[in-house]
mmCIF file of C-alpha atoms in Angstrom:
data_model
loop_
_atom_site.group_PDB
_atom_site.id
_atom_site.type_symbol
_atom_site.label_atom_id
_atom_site.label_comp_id
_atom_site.label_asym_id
_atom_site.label_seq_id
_atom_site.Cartn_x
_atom_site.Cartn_y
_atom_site.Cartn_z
ATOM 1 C CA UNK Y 1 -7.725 46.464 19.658
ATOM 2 C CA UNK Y 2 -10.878 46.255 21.861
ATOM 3 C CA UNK Y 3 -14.051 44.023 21.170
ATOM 4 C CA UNK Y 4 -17.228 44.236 22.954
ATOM 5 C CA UNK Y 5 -20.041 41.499 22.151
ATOM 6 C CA UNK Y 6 -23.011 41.945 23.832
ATOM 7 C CA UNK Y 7 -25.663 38.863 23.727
ATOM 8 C CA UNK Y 8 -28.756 38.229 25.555
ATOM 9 C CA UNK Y 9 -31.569 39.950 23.478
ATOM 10 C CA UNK Y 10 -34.812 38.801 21.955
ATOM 11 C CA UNK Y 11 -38.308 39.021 22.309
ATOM 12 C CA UNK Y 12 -40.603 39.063 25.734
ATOM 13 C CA UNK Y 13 -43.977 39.519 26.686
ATOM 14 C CA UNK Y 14 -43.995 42.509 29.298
ATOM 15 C CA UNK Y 15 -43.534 41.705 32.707
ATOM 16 C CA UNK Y 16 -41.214 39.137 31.751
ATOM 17 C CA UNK Y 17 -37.411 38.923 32.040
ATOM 18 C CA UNK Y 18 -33.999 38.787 30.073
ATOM 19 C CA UNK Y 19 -30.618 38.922 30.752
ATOM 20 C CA UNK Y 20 -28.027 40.562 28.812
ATOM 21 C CA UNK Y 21 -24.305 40.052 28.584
ATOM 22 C CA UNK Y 22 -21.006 41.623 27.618
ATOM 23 C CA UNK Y 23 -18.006 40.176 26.964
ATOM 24 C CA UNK Y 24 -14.762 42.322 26.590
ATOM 25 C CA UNK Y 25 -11.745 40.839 24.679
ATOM 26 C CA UNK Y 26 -8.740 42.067 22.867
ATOM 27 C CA UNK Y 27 -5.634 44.648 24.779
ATOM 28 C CA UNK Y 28 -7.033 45.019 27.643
ATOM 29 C CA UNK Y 29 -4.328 46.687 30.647
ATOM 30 C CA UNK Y 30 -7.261 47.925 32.789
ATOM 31 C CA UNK Y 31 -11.214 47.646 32.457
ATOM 32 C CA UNK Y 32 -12.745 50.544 34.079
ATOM 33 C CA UNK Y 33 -16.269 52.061 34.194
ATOM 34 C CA UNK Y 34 -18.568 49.731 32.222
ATOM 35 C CA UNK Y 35 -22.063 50.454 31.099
ATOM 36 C CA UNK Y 36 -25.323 49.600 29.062
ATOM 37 C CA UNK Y 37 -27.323 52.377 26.913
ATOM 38 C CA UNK Y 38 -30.160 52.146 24.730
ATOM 39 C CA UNK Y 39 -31.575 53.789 21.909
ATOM 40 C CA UNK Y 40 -35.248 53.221 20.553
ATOM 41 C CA UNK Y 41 -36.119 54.260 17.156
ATOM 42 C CA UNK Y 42 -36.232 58.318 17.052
ATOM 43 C CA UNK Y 43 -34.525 59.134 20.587
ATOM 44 C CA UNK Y 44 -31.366 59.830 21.442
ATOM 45 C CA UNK Y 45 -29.119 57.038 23.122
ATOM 46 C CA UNK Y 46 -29.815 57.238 26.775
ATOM 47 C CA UNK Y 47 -27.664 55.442 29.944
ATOM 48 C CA UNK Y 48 -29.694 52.800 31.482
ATOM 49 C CA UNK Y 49 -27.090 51.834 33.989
ATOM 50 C CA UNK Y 50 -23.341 51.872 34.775
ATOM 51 C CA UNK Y 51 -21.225 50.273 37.330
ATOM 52 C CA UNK Y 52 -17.369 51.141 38.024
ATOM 53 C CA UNK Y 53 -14.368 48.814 38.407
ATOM 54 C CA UNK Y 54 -15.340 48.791 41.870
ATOM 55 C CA UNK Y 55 -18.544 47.723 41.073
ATOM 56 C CA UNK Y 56 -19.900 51.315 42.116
ATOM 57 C CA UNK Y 57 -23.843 51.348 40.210
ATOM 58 C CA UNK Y 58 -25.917 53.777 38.389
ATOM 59 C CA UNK Y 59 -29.338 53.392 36.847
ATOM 60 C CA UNK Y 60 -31.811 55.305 35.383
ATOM 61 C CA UNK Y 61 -34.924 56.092 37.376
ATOM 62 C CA UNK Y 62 -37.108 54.488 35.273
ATOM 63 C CA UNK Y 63 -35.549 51.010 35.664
ATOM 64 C CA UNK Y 64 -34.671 51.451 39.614
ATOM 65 C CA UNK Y 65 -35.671 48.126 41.283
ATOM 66 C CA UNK Y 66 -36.311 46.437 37.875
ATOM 67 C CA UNK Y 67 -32.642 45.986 36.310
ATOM 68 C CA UNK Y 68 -29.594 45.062 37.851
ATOM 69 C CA UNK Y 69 -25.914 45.484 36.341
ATOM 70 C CA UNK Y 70 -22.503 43.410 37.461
ATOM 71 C CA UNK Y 71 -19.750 42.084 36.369
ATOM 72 C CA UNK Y 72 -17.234 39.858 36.509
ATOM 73 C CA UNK Y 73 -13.756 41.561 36.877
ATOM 74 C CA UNK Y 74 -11.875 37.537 36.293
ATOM 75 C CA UNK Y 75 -14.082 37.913 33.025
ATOM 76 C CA UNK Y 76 -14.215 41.160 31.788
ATOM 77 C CA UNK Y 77 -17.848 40.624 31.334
ATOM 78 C CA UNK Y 78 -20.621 42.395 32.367
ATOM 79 C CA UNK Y 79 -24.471 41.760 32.705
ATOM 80 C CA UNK Y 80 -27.730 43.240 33.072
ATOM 81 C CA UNK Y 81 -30.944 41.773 34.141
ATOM 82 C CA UNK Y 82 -34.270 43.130 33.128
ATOM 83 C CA UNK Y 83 -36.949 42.047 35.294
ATOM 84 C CA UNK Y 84 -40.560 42.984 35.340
ATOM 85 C CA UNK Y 85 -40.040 44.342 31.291
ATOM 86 C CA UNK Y 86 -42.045 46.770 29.959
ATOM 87 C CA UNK Y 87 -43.026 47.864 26.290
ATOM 88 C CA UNK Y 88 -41.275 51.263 27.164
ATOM 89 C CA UNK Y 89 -37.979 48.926 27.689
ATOM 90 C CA UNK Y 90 -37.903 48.346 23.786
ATOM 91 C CA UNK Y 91 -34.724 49.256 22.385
ATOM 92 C CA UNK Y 92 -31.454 48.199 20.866
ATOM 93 C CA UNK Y 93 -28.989 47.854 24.013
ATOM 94 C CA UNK Y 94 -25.569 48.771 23.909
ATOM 95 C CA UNK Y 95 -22.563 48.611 26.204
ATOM 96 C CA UNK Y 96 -19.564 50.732 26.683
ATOM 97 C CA UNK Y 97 -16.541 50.046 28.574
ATOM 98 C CA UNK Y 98 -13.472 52.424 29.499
ATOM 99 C CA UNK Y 99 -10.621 50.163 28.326
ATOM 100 C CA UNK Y 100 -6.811 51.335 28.934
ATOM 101 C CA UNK Y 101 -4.965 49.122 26.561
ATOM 102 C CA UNK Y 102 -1.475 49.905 27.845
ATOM 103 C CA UNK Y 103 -0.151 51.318 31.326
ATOM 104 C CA UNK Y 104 1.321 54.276 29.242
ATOM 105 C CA UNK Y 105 -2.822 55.127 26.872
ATOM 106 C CA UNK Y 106 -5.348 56.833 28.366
ATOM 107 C CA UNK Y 107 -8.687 55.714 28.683
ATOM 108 C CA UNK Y 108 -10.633 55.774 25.913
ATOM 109 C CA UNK Y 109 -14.378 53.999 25.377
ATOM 110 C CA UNK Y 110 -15.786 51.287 23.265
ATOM 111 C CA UNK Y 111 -18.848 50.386 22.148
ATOM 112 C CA UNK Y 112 -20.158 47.001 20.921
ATOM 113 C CA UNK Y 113 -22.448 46.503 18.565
ATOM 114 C CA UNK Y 114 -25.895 46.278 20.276
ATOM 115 C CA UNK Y 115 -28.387 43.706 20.964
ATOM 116 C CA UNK Y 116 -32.622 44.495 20.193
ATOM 117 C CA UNK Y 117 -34.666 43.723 23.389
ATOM 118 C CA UNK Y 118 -38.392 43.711 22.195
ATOM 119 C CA UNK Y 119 -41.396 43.792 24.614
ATOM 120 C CA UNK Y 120 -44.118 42.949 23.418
ATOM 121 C CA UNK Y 121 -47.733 40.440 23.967
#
């Protein structure tokens, strides 16, 4: 079995920062593609940003030049800093990683559970 446990979220005052992180645990053979989404109240779950086993990145446009994912492959872990937060950024974040847990599976993704990220004054 997979776990992913995401930590990092809270409260911030816009224009402010936070840093989120997700920690991958369990059968793991090979980590691949990892990711963060969010989902605020009433919208659909959206990709904010995704980087590949070869640390290949993604983002959406609207966080371009504010967030930036890694990870650490000696880890499985993966992070995402939020600089320059806005109220729009409000949202439970969630990541997803394509996890092989054998040589002989296929890929298949897991979600953790999510962490709230509140902007706010």
């Amino acid at each position: 079995q997979v776990r992913l446990v995401e930590s990092g979220g809270g409260l911030v005052q816009p224009g402010g920062s936070l840093r989120l992180s997700c920690a991958a645990s369990g059968t793991i053979f090979r980590l691949n593609t990892m990711g963060w989404y969010r989902q605020a109240p009433g919208t659909e779950r959206e990709m904010v940003a995704t980087i590949s086993s070869g640390k290949n990145t993604n983002y959406l446009d609207s966080v371009k030049g504010r967030f930036t994912i890694s990870r650490d492959n000696t880890k499985n872990t993966m992070y995402l800093q939020m600089n320059s937060l806005k109220p729009e950024d409000s949202a439970v974040y969630y990541c997803k990683a394509e996890v092989q847990t054998a040589y002989y599976n296929p890929m298949n993704p897991y979600w953790g559970q999510g962490t709230q990220v509140t902007v706010s004054s």
